[in-house]
mmCIF file of C-alpha atoms in Angstrom:
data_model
loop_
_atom_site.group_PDB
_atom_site.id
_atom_site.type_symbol
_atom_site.label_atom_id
_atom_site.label_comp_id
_atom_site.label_asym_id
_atom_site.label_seq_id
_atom_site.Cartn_x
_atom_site.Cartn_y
_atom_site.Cartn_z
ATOM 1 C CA UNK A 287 0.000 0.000 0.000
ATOM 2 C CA UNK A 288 1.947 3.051 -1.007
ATOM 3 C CA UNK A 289 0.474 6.348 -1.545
ATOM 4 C CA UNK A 290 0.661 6.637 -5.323
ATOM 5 C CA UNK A 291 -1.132 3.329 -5.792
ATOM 6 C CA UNK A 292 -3.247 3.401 -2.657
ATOM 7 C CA UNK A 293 -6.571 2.779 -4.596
ATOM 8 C CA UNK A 294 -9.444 4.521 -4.911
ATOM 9 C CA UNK A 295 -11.284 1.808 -5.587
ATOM 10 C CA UNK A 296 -10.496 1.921 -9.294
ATOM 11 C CA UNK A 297 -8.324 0.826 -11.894
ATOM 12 C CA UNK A 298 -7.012 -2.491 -9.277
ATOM 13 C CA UNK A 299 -7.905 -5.547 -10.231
ATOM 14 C CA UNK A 300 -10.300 -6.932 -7.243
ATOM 15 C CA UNK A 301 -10.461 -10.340 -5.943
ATOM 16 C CA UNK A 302 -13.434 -12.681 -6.782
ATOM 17 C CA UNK A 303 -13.628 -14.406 -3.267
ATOM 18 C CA UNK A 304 -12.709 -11.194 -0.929
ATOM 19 C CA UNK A 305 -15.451 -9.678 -3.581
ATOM 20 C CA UNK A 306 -18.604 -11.949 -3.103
ATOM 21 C CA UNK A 307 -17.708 -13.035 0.634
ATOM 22 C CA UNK A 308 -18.059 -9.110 1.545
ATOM 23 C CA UNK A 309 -21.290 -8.947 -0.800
ATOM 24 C CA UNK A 310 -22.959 -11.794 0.729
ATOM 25 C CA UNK A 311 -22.010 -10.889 3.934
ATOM 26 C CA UNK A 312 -23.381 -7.611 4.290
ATOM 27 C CA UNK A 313 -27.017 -8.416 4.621
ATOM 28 C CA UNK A 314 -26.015 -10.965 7.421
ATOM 29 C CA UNK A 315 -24.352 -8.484 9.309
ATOM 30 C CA UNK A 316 -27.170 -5.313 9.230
ATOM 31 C CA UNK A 317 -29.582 -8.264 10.273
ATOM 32 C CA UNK A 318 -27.226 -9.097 13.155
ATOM 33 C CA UNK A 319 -27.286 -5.034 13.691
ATOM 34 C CA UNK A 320 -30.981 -4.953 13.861
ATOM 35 C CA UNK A 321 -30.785 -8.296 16.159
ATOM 36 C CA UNK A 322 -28.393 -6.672 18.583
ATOM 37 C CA UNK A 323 -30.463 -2.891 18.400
ATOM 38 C CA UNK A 324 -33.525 -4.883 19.545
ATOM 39 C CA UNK A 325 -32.637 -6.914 22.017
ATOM 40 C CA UNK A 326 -30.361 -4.256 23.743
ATOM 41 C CA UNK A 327 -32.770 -3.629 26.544
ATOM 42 C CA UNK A 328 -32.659 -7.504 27.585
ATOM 43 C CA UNK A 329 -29.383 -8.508 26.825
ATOM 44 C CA UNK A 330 -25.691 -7.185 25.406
ATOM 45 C CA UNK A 331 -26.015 -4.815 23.132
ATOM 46 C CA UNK A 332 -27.647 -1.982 22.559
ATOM 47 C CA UNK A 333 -27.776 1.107 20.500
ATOM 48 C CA UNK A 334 -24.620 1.901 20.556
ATOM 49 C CA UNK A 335 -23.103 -1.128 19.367
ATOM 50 C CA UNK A 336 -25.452 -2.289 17.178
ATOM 51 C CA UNK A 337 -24.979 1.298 15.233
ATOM 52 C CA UNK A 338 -21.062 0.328 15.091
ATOM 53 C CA UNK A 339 -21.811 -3.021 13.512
ATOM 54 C CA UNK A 340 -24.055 -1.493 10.884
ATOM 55 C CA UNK A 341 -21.897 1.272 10.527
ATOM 56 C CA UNK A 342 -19.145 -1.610 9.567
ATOM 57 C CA UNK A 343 -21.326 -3.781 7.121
ATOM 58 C CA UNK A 344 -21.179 -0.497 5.205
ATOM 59 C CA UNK A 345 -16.932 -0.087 4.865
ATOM 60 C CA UNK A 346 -17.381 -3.863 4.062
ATOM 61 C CA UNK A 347 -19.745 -2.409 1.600
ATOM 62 C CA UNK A 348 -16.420 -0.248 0.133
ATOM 63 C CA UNK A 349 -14.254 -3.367 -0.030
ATOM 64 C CA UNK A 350 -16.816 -4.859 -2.142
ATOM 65 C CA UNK A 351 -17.727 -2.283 -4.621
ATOM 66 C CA UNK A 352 -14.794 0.215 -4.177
ATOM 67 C CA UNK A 353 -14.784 3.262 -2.223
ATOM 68 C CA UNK A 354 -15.955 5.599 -5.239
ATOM 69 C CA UNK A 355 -19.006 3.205 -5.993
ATOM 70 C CA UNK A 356 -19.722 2.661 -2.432
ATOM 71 C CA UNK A 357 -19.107 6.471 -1.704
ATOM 72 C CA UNK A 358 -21.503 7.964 -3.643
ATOM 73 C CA UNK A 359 -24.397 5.875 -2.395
ATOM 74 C CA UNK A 360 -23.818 7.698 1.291
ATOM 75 C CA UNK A 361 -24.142 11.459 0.320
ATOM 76 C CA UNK A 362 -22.647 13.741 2.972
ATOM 77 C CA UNK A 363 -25.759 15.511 3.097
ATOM 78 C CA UNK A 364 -28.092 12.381 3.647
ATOM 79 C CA UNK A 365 -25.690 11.210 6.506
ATOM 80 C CA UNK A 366 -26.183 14.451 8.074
ATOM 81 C CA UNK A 367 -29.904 14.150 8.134
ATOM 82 C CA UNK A 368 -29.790 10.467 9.170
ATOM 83 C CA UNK A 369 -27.341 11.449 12.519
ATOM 84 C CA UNK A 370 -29.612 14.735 13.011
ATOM 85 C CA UNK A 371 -32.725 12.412 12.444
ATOM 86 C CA UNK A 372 -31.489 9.736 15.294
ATOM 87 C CA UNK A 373 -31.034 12.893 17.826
ATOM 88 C CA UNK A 374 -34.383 14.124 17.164
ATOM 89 C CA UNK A 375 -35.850 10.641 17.680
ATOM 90 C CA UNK A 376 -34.247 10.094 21.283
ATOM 91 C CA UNK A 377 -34.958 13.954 22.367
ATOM 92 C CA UNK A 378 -38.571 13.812 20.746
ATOM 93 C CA UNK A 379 -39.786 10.350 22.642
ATOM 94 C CA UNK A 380 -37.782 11.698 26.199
ATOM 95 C CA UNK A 381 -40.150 15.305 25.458
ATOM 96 C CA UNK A 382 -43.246 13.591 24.455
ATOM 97 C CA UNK A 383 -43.111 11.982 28.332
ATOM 98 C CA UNK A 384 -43.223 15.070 29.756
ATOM 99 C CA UNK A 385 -45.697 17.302 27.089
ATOM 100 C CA UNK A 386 -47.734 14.158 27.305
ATOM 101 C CA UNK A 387 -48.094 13.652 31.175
ATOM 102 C CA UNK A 388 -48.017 17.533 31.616
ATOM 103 C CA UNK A 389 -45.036 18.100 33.191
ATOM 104 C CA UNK A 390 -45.708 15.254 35.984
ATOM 105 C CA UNK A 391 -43.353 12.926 34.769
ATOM 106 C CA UNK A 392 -39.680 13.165 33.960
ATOM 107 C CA UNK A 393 -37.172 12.962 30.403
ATOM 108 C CA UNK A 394 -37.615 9.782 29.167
ATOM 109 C CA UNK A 395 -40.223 8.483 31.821
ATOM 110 C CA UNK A 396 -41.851 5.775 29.267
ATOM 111 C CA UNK A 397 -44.696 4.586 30.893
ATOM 112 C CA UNK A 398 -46.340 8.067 29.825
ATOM 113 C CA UNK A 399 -45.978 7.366 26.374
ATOM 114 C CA UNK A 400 -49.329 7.371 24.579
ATOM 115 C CA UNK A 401 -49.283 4.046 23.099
ATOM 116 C CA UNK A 402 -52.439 1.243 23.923
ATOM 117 C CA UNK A 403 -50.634 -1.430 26.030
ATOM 118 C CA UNK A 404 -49.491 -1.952 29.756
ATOM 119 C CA UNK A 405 -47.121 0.080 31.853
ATOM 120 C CA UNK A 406 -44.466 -1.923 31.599
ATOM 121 C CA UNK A 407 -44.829 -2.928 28.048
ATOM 122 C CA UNK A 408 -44.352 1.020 27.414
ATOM 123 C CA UNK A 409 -41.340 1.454 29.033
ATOM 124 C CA UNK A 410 -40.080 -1.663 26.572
ATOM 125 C CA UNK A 411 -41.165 -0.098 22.883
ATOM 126 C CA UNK A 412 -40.116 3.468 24.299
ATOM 127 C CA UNK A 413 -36.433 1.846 25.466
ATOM 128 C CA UNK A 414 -36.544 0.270 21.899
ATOM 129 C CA UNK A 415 -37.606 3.177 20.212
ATOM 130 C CA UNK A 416 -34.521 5.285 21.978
ATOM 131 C CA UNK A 417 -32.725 2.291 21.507
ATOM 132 C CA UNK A 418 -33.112 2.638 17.694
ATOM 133 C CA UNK A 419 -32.980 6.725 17.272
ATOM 134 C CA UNK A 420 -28.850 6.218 19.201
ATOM 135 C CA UNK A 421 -28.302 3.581 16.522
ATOM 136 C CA UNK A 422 -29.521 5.715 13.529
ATOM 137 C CA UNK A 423 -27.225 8.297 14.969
ATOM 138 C CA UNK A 424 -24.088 6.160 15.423
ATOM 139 C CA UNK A 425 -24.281 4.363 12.278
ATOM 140 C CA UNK A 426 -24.705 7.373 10.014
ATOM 141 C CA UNK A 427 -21.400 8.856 12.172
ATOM 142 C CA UNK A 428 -19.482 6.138 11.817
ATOM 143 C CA UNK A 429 -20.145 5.945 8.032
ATOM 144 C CA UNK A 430 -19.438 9.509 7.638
ATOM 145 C CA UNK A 431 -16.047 9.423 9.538
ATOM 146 C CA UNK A 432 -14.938 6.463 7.354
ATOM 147 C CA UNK A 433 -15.474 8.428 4.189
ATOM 148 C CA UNK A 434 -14.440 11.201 5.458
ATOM 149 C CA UNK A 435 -11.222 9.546 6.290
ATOM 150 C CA UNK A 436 -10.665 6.830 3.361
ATOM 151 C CA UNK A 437 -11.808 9.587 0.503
ATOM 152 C CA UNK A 438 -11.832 12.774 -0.708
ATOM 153 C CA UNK A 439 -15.009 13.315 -2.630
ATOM 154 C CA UNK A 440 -13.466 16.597 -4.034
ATOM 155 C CA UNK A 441 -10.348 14.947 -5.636
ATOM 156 C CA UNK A 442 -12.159 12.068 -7.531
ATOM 157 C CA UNK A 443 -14.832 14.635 -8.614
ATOM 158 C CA UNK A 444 -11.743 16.812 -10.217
ATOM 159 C CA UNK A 445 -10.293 12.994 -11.929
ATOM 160 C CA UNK A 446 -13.910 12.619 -13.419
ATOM 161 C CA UNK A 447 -13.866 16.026 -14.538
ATOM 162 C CA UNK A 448 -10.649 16.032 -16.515
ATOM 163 C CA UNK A 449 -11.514 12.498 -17.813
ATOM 164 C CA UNK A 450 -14.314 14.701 -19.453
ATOM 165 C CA UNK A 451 -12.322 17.114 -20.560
ATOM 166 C CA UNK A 452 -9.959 14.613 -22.040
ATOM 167 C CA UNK A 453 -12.455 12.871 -24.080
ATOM 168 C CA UNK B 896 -7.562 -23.070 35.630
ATOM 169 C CA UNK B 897 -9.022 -19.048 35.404
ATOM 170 C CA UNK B 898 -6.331 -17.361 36.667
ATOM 171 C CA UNK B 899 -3.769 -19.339 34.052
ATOM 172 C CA UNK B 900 -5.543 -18.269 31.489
ATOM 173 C CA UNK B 901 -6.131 -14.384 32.827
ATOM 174 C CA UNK B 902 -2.334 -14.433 33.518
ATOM 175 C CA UNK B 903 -1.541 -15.572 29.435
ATOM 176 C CA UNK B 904 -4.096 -12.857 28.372
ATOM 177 C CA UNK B 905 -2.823 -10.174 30.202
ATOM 178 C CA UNK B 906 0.645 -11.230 29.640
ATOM 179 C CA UNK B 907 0.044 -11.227 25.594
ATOM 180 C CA UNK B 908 -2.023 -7.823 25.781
ATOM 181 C CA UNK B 909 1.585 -6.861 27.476
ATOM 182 C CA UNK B 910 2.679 -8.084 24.879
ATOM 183 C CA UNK B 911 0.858 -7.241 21.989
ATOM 184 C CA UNK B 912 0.689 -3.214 23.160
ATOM 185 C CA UNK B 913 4.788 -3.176 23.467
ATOM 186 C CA UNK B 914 5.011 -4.357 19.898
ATOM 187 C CA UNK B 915 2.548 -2.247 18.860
ATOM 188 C CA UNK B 916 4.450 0.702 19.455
ATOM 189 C CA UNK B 917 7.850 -0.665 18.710
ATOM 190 C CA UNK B 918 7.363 -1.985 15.415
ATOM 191 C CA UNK B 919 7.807 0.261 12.590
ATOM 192 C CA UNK B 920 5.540 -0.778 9.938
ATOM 193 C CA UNK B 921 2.497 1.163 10.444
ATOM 194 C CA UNK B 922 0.234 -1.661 8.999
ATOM 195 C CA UNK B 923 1.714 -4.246 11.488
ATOM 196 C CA UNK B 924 0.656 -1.466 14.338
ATOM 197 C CA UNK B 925 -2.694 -1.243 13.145
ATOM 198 C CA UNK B 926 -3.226 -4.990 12.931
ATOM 199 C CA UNK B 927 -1.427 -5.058 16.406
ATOM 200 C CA UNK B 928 -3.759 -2.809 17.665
ATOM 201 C CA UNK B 929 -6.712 -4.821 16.228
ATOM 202 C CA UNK B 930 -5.404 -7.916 18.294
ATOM 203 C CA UNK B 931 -4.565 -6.336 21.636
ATOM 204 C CA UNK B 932 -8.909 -4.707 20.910
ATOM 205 C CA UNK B 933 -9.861 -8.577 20.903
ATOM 206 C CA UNK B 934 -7.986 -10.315 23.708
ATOM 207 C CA UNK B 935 -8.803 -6.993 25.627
ATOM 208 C CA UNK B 936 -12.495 -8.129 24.774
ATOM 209 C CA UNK B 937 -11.968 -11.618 25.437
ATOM 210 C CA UNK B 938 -10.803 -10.311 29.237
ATOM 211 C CA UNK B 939 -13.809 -8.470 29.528
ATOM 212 C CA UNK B 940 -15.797 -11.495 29.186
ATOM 213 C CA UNK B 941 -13.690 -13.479 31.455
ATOM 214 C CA UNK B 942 -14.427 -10.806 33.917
ATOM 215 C CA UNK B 943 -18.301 -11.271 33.391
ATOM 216 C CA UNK B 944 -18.940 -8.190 31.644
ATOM 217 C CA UNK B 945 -20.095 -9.027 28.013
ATOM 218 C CA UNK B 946 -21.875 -5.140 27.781
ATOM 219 C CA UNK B 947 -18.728 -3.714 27.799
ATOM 220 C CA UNK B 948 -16.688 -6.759 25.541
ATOM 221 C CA UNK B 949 -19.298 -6.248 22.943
ATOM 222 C CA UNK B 950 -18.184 -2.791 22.626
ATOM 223 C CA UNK B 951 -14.701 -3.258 22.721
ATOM 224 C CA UNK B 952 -14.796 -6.087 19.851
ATOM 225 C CA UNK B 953 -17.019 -4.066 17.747
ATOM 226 C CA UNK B 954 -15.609 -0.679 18.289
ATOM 227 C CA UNK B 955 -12.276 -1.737 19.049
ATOM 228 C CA UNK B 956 -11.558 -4.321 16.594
ATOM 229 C CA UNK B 957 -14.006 -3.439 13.893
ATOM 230 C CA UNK B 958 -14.770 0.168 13.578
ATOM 231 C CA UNK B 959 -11.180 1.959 14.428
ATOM 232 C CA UNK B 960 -8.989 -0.385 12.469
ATOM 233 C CA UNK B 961 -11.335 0.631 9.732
ATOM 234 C CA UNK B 962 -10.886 3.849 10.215
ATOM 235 C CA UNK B 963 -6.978 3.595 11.265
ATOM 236 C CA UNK B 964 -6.372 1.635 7.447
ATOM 237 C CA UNK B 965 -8.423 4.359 6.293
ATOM 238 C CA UNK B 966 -5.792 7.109 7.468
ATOM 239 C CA UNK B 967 -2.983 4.882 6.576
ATOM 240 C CA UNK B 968 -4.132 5.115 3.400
ATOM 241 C CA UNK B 969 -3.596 8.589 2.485
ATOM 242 C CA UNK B 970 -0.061 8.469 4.510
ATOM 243 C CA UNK B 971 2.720 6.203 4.352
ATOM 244 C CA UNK B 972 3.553 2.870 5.492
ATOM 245 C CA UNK B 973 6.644 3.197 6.974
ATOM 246 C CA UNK B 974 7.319 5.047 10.083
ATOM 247 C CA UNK B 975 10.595 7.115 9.567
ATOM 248 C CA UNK B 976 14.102 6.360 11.728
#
């Protein structure tokens, strides 16, 4: 790996098994994501991590299709929504406790929520549905800092560009 | 039996950090890194604490090498003397 040659995903000729082992893989893993997201409030796991291990079924993504393919599925722009969506998710259910019970109970009491089940059944969807806004968050931060890191969008944008020009 | 096999952990993760800072291929530190992550996880489990192993293996191990090769890859390899 030296820094003329360092790829960008293009031009290297790509291995068949590394290739489909990271392409079938990647559905596995987000499932496992979702798996470990879930059950969070019962066992391991959590938010947290299952955002990392989503996060990294999507640089296994970039080994399988190459960082410029894989890149500009994950728009900076949409990754900023997705991290600002995940924060408005976990401050929106912990406000909704209080607007909803009128101020009697606290940030993130659940059993307020308005949903049609028991108490304690509440405070299980609302811990999953925090659960789930912290994984949104991490996963679209992680994904960002990896691009961020592995690729400079502005430097193959100016390669395309003079390919164009050249042709 | 347990405490043999916390003393070869923690020995290796000894081990495994020295040589992770001595060695001079940067590559060989990351991977270093990556393997000191996992044994540090697999001592988090021995000490009944699989929360906090989870994250180590998957932030640890998975995410920052990820984003360490990423780095590497727009430096170079080789530390300098």
């Amino acid at each position: 790996m030296n820094t003329e040659n360092s790829d960008r995903g293009e031009g290297k000729e790509r291995d068949v098994i590394v290739d489909t082992i990271s392409r079938l893989m990647v559905p596995f893993i987000q499932l496992f994501a979702l798996y470990v997201i879930i059950h969070g409030a019962g066992g391991p796991g959590g938010g947290f991590q299952g955002g990392v291990i989503f996060g990294s079924s999507f640089v296994l993504l970039v080994i399988a299709f190459g960082i410029v393919n894989a890149g500009d599925r994950f728009p900076e722009a949409i990754n900023t929504a997705f991290f600002s969506f995940g924060v408005y998710i976990y401050t929106g259910v912990g406000l909704l406790c209080i607007i909803l019970s009128l101020g009697v109970a606290q940030y993130l009491n659940y059993g307020f929520l308005p949903l049609p089940v028991h108490f304690e059944e509440r405070r299980a969807l609302g811990m999953d549905l925090v659960e789930i806004g912290i994984g949104i968050t991490v996963m679209a931060v992680i994904t960002e800092i990896f691009f961020n890191l592995a690729w400079k969008r502005e430097e193959s944008e100016e390669e395309r560009r003079g390919k164009k020009e050249q042709e | 039996m347990i405490p043999l096999i916390d003393l070869i952990l923690l020995s290796l993760i000894v081990l495994l950090a020295i040589a992770a800072i001595t060695v001079r291929d940067l590559l060989s530190a990351i991977m270093l890194l990556s393997a000191y992550s996992f044994l540090m996880a697999m001592v988090w489990v021995q000490m009944h604490s699989v929360d906090v192993a989870f994250t180590e293996a998957a932030v640890g191990a998975g995410a920052s090498t990820a984003f360490l090769i990423a780095a590497l890859s727009r430096t170079v390899r080789w530390e300098k003397k």
